[in-house]
Structure formats: structure tokens, C-alpha cells
mmCIF file of N, CA and C in Angstrom:
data_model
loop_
_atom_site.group_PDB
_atom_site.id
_atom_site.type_symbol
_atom_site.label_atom_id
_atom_site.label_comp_id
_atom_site.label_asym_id
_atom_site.label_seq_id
_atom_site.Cartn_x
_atom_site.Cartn_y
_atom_site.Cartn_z
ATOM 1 N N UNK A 12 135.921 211.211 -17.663
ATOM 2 C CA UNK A 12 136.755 212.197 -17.006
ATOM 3 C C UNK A 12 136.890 211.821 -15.536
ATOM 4 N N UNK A 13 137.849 212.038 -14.911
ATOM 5 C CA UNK A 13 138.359 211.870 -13.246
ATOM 6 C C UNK A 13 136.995 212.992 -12.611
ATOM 7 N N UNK A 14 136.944 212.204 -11.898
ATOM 8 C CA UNK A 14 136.401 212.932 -10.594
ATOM 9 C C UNK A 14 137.127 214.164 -9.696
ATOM 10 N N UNK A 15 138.201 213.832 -9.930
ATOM 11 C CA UNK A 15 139.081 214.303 -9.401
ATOM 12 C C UNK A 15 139.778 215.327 -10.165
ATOM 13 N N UNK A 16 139.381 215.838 -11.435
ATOM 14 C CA UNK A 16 139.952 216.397 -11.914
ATOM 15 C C UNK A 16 140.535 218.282 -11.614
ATOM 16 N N UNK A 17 139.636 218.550 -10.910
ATOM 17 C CA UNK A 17 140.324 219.923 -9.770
ATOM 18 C C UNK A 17 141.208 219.774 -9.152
ATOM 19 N N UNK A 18 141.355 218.617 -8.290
ATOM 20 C CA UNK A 18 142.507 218.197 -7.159
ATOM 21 C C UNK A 18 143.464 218.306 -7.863
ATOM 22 N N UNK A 19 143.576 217.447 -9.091
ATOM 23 C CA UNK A 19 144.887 217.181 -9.843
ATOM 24 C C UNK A 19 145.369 218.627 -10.699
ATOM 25 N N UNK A 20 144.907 219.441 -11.067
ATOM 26 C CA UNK A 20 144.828 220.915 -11.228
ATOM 27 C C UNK A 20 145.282 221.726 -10.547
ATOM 28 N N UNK A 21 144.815 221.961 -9.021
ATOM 29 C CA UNK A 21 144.955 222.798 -7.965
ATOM 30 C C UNK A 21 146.446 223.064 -7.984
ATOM 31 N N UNK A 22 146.558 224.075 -7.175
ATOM 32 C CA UNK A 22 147.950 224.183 -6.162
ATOM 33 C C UNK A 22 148.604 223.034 -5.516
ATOM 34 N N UNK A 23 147.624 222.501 -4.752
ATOM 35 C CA UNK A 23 148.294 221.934 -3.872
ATOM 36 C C UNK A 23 147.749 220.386 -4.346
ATOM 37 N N UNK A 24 148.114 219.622 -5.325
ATOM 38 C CA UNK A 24 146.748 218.356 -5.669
ATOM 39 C C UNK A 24 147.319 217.046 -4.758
ATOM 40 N N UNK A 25 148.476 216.965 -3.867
ATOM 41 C CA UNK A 25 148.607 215.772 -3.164
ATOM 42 C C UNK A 25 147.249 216.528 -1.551
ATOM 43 N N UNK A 26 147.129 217.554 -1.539
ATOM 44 C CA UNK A 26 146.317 217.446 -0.534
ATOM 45 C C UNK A 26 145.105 217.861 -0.670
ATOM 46 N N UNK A 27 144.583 218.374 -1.929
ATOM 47 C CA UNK A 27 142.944 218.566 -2.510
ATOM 48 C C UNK A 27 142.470 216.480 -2.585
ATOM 49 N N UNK A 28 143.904 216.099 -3.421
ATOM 50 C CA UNK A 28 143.603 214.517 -3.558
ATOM 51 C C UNK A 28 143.234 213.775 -2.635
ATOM 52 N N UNK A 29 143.772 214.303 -0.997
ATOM 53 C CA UNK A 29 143.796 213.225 0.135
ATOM 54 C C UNK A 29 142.386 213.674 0.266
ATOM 55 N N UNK A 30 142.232 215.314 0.382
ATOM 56 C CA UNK A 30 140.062 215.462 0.748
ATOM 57 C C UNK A 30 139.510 214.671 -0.286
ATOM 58 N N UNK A 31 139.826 214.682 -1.296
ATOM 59 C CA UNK A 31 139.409 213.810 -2.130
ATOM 60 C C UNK A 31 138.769 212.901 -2.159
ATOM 61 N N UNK A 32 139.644 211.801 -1.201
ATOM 62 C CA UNK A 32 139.367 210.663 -0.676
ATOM 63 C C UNK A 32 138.690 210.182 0.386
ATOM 64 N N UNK A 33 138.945 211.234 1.094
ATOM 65 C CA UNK A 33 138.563 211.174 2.453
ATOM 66 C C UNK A 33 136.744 211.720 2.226
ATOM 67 N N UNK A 34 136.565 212.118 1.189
ATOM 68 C CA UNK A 34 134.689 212.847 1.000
ATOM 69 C C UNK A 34 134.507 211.712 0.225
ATOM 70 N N UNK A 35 134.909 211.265 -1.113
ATOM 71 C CA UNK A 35 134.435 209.914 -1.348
ATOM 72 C C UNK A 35 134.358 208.492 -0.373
ATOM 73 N N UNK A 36 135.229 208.641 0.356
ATOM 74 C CA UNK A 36 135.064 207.167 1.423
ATOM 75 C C UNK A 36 133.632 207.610 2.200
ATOM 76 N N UNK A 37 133.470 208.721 2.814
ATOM 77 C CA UNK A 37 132.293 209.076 3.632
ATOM 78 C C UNK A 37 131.385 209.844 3.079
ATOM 79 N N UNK A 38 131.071 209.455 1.560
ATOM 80 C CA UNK A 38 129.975 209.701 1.236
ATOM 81 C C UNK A 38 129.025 208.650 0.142
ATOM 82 N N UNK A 39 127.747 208.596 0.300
ATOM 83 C CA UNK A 39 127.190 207.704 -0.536
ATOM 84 C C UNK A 39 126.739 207.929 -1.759
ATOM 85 N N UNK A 40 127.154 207.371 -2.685
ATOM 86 C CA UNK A 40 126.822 207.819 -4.232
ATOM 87 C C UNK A 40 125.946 207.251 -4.859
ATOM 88 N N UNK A 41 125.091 207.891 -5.142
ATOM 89 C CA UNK A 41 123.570 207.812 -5.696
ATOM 90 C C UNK A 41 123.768 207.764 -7.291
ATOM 91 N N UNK A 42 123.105 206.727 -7.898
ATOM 92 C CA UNK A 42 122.830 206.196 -9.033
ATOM 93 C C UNK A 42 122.430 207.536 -9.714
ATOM 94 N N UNK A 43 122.646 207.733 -11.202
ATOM 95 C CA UNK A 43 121.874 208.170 -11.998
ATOM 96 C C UNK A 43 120.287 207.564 -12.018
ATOM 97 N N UNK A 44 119.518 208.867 -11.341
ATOM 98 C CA UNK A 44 118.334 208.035 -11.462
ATOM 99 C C UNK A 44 117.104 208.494 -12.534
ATOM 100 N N UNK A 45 115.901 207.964 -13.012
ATOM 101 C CA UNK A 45 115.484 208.751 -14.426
ATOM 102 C C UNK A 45 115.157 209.819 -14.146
ATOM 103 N N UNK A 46 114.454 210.527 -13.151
ATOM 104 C CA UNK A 46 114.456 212.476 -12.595
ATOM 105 C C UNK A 46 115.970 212.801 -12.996
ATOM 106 N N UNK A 47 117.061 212.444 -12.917
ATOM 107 C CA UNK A 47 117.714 213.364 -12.535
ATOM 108 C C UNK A 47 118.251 212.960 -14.763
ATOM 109 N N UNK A 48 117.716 212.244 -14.886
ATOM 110 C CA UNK A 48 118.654 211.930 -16.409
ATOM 111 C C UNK A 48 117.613 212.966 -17.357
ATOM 112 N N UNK A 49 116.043 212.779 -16.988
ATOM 113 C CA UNK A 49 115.132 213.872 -17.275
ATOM 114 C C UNK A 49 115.728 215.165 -17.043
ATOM 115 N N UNK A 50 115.683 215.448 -16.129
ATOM 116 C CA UNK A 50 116.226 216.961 -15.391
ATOM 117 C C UNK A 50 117.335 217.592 -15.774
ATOM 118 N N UNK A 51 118.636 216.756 -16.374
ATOM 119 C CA UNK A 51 119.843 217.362 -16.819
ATOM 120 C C UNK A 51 119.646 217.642 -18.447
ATOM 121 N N UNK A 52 118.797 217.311 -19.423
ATOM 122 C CA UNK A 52 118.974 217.791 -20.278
ATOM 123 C C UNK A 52 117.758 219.396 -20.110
ATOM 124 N N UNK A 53 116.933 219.376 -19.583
ATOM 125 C CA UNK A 53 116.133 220.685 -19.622
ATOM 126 C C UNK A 53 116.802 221.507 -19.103
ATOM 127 N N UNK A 54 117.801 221.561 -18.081
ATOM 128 C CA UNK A 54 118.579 222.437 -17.622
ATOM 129 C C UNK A 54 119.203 223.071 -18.492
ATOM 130 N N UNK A 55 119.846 221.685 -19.877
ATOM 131 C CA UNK A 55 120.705 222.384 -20.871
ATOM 132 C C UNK A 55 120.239 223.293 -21.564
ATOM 133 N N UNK A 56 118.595 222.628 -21.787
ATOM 134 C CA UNK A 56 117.762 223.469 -22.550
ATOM 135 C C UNK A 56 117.943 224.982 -21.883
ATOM 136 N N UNK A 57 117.675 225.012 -20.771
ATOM 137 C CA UNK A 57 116.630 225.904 -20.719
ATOM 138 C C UNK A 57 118.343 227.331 -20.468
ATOM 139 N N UNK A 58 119.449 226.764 -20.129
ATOM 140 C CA UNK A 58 120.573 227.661 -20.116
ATOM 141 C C UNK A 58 120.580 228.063 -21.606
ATOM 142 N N UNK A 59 120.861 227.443 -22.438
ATOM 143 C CA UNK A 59 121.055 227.747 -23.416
ATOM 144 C C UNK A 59 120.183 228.369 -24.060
ATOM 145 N N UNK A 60 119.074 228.325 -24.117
ATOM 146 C CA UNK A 60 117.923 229.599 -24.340
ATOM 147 C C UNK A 60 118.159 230.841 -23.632
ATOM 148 N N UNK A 61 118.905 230.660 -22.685
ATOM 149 C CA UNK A 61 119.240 232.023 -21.668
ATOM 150 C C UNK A 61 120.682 232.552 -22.403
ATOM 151 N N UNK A 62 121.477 232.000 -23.607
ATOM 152 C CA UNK A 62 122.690 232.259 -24.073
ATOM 153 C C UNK A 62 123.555 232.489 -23.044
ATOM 154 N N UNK A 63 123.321 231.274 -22.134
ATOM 155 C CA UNK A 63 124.521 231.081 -20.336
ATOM 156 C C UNK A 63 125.447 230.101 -20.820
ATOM 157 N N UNK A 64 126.391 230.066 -20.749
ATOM 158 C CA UNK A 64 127.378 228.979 -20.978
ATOM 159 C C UNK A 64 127.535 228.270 -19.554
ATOM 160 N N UNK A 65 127.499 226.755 -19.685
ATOM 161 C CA UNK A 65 127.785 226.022 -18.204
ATOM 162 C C UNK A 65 128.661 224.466 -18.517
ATOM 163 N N UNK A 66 129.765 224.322 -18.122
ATOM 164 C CA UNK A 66 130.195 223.008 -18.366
ATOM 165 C C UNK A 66 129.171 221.815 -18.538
ATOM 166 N N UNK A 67 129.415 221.246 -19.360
ATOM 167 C CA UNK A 67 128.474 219.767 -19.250
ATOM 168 C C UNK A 67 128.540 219.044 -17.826
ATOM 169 N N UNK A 68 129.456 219.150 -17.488
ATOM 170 C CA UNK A 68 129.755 217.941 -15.520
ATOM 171 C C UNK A 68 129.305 219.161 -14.868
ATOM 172 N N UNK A 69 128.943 220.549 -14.632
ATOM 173 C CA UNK A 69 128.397 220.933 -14.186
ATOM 174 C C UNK A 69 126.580 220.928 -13.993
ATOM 175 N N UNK A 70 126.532 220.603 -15.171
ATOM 176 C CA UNK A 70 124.770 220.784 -15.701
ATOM 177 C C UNK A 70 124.673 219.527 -15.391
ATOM 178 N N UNK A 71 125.315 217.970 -15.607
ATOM 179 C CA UNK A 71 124.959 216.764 -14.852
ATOM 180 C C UNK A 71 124.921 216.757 -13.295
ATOM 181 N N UNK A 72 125.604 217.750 -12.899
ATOM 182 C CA UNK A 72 125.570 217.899 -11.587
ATOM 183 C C UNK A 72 123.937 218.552 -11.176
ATOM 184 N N UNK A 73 123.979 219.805 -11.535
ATOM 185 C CA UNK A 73 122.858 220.161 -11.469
ATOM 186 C C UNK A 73 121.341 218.932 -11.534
ATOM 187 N N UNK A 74 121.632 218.736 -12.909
ATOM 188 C CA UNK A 74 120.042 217.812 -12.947
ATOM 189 C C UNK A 74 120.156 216.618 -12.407
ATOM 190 N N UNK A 75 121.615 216.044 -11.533
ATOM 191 C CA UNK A 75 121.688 214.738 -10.733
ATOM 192 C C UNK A 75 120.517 215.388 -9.172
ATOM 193 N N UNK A 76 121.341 216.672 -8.980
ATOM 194 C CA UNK A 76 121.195 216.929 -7.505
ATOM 195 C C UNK A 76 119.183 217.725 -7.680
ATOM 196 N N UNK A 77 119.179 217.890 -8.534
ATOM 197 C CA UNK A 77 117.294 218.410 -8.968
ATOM 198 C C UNK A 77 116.313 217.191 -9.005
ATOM 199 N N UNK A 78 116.843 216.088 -9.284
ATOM 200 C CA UNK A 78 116.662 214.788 -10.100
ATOM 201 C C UNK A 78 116.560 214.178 -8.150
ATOM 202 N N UNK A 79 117.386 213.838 -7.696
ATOM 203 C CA UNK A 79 117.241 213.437 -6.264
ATOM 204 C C UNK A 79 116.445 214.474 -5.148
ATOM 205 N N UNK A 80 116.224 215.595 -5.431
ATOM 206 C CA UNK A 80 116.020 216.481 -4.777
ATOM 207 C C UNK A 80 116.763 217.178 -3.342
ATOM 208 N N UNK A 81 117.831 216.837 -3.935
ATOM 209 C CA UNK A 81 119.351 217.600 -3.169
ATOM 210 C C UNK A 81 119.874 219.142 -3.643
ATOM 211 N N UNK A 82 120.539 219.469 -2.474
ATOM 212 C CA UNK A 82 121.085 220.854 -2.478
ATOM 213 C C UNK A 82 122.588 220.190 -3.008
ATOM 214 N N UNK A 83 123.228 220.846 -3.789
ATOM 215 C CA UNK A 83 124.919 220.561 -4.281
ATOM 216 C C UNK A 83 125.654 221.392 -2.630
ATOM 217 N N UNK A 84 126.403 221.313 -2.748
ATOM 218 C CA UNK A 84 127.526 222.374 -1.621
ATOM 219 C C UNK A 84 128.696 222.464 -3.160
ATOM 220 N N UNK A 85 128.894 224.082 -3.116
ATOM 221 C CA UNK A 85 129.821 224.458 -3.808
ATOM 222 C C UNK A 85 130.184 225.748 -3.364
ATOM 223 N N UNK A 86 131.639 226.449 -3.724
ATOM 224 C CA UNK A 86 132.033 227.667 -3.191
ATOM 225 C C UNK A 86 131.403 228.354 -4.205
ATOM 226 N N UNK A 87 131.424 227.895 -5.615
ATOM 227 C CA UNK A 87 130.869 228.246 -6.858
ATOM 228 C C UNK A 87 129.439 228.588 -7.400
ATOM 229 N N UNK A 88 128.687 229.247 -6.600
ATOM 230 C CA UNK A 88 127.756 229.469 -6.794
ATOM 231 C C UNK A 88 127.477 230.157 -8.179
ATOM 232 N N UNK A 89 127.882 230.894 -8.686
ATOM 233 C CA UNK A 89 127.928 231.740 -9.644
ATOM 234 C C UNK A 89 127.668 230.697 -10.766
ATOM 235 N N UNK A 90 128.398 229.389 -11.187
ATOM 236 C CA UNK A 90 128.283 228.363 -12.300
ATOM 237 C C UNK A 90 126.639 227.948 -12.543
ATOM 238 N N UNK A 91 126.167 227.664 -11.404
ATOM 239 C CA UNK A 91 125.073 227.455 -10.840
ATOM 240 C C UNK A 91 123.300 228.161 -11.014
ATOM 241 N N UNK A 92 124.061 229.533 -10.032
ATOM 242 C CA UNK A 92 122.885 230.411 -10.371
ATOM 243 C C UNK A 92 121.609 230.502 -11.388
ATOM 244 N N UNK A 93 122.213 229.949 -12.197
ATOM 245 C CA UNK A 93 121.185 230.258 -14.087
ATOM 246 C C UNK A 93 120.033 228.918 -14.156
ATOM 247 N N UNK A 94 120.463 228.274 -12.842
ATOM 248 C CA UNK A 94 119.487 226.953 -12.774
ATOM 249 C C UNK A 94 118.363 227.021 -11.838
ATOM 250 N N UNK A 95 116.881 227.155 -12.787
ATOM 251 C CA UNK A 95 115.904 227.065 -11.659
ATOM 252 C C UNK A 95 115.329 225.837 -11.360
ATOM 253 N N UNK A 96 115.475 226.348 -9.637
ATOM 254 C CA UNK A 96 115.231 224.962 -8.717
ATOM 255 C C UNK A 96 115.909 224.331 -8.424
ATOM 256 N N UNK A 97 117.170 224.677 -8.250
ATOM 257 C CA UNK A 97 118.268 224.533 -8.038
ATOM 258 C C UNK A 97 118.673 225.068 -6.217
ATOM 259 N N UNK A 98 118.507 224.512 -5.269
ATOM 260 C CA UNK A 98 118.873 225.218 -3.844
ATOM 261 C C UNK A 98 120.632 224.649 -3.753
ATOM 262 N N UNK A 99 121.415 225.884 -3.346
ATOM 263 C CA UNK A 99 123.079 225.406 -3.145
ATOM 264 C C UNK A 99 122.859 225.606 -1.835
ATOM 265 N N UNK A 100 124.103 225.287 -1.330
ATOM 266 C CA UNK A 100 124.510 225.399 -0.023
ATOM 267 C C UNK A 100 126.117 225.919 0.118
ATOM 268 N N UNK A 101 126.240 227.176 0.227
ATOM 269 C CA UNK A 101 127.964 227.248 -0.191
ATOM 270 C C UNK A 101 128.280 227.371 1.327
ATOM 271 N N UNK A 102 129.263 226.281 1.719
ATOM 272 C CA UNK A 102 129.853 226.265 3.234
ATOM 273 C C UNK A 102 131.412 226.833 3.079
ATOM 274 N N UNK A 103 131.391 227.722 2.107
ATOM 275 C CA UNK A 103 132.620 228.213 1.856
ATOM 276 C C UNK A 103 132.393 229.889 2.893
ATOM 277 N N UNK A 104 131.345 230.313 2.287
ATOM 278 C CA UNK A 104 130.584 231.811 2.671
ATOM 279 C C UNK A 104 130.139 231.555 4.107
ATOM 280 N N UNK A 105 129.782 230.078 4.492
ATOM 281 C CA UNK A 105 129.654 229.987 6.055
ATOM 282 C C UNK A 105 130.185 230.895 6.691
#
């Protein structure tokens, strides 16, 4: 699946596409590493014992950013929430 697949969705996707680009050029992308390949399936586990529904590229997100021991930044906190040990950072609510 695109990375990009919101931009191209959105309202406006020639200019979600250009941030797009402009956050991938200035940012560094970290390997799947084994914490975080560990970490994304217990997440699944442990939502789905909670009967939470969460996209799969969300829950890889999750156990990438648990797995490195990173905060995500999302406006979307709510997708999120059902994950413990999970710290967000929403710079939307800033």
C-alpha cells in the first residue's frame, strides 16, 4: 500500500502530497526492527481481546513506534488509545 495513501484521498491531495514529501525528505526511516516486529503482533493480540477494531498499518505503526521506543505524532489519537504503552504526541491539539 502507498504511504501516501491519505494525501491521495484528502481534499486537497496535490498539497497533503507536497507535505508528503517534504516530511519524507526530512525524516529518517527506521528499519523494521525485531522489538517492534515482536510488539506489533501483541498489540493485535491484545486489541482484539479488548473486541477494538484497529487498521492493520495502524497497529504496525503502533508496534514499529513501541518497538523503537518512540512517541507517533497523530491528530488521531482516538485509533490509538486502546494501545498500552503507547505515548502520542498530537501537535494538532497543540
Amino acid at each position: 500500500m502507498c504511504q501516501c495513501h491519505g494525501a491521495l484521498h484528502s481534499a486537497n491531495p496535490s498539497r497533503h502530497l507536497g507535505l508528503f514529501g517534504f516530511l519524507t525528505n526530512a525524516a529518517t526511516i527506521l528499519s523494521l526492527s525485531k522489538n517492534s516486529s515482536i510488539s506489533t503482533p501483541r498489540i493485535r493480540q491484545d486489541i482484539a481481546s479488548k473486541a477494538t477494531l484497529i487498521a492493520s498499518p495502524d497497529t504496525l505503526i503502533a508496534g514499529h513506534a513501541i518497538g523503537h521506543g518512540l512517541s507517533p505524532v497523530t491528530g488521531n489519537t482516538r485509533v490509538f488509545s486502546h494501545t498500552e504503552g503507547l505515548k502520542l504526541e498530537n501537535w494538532v491539539e497543540s
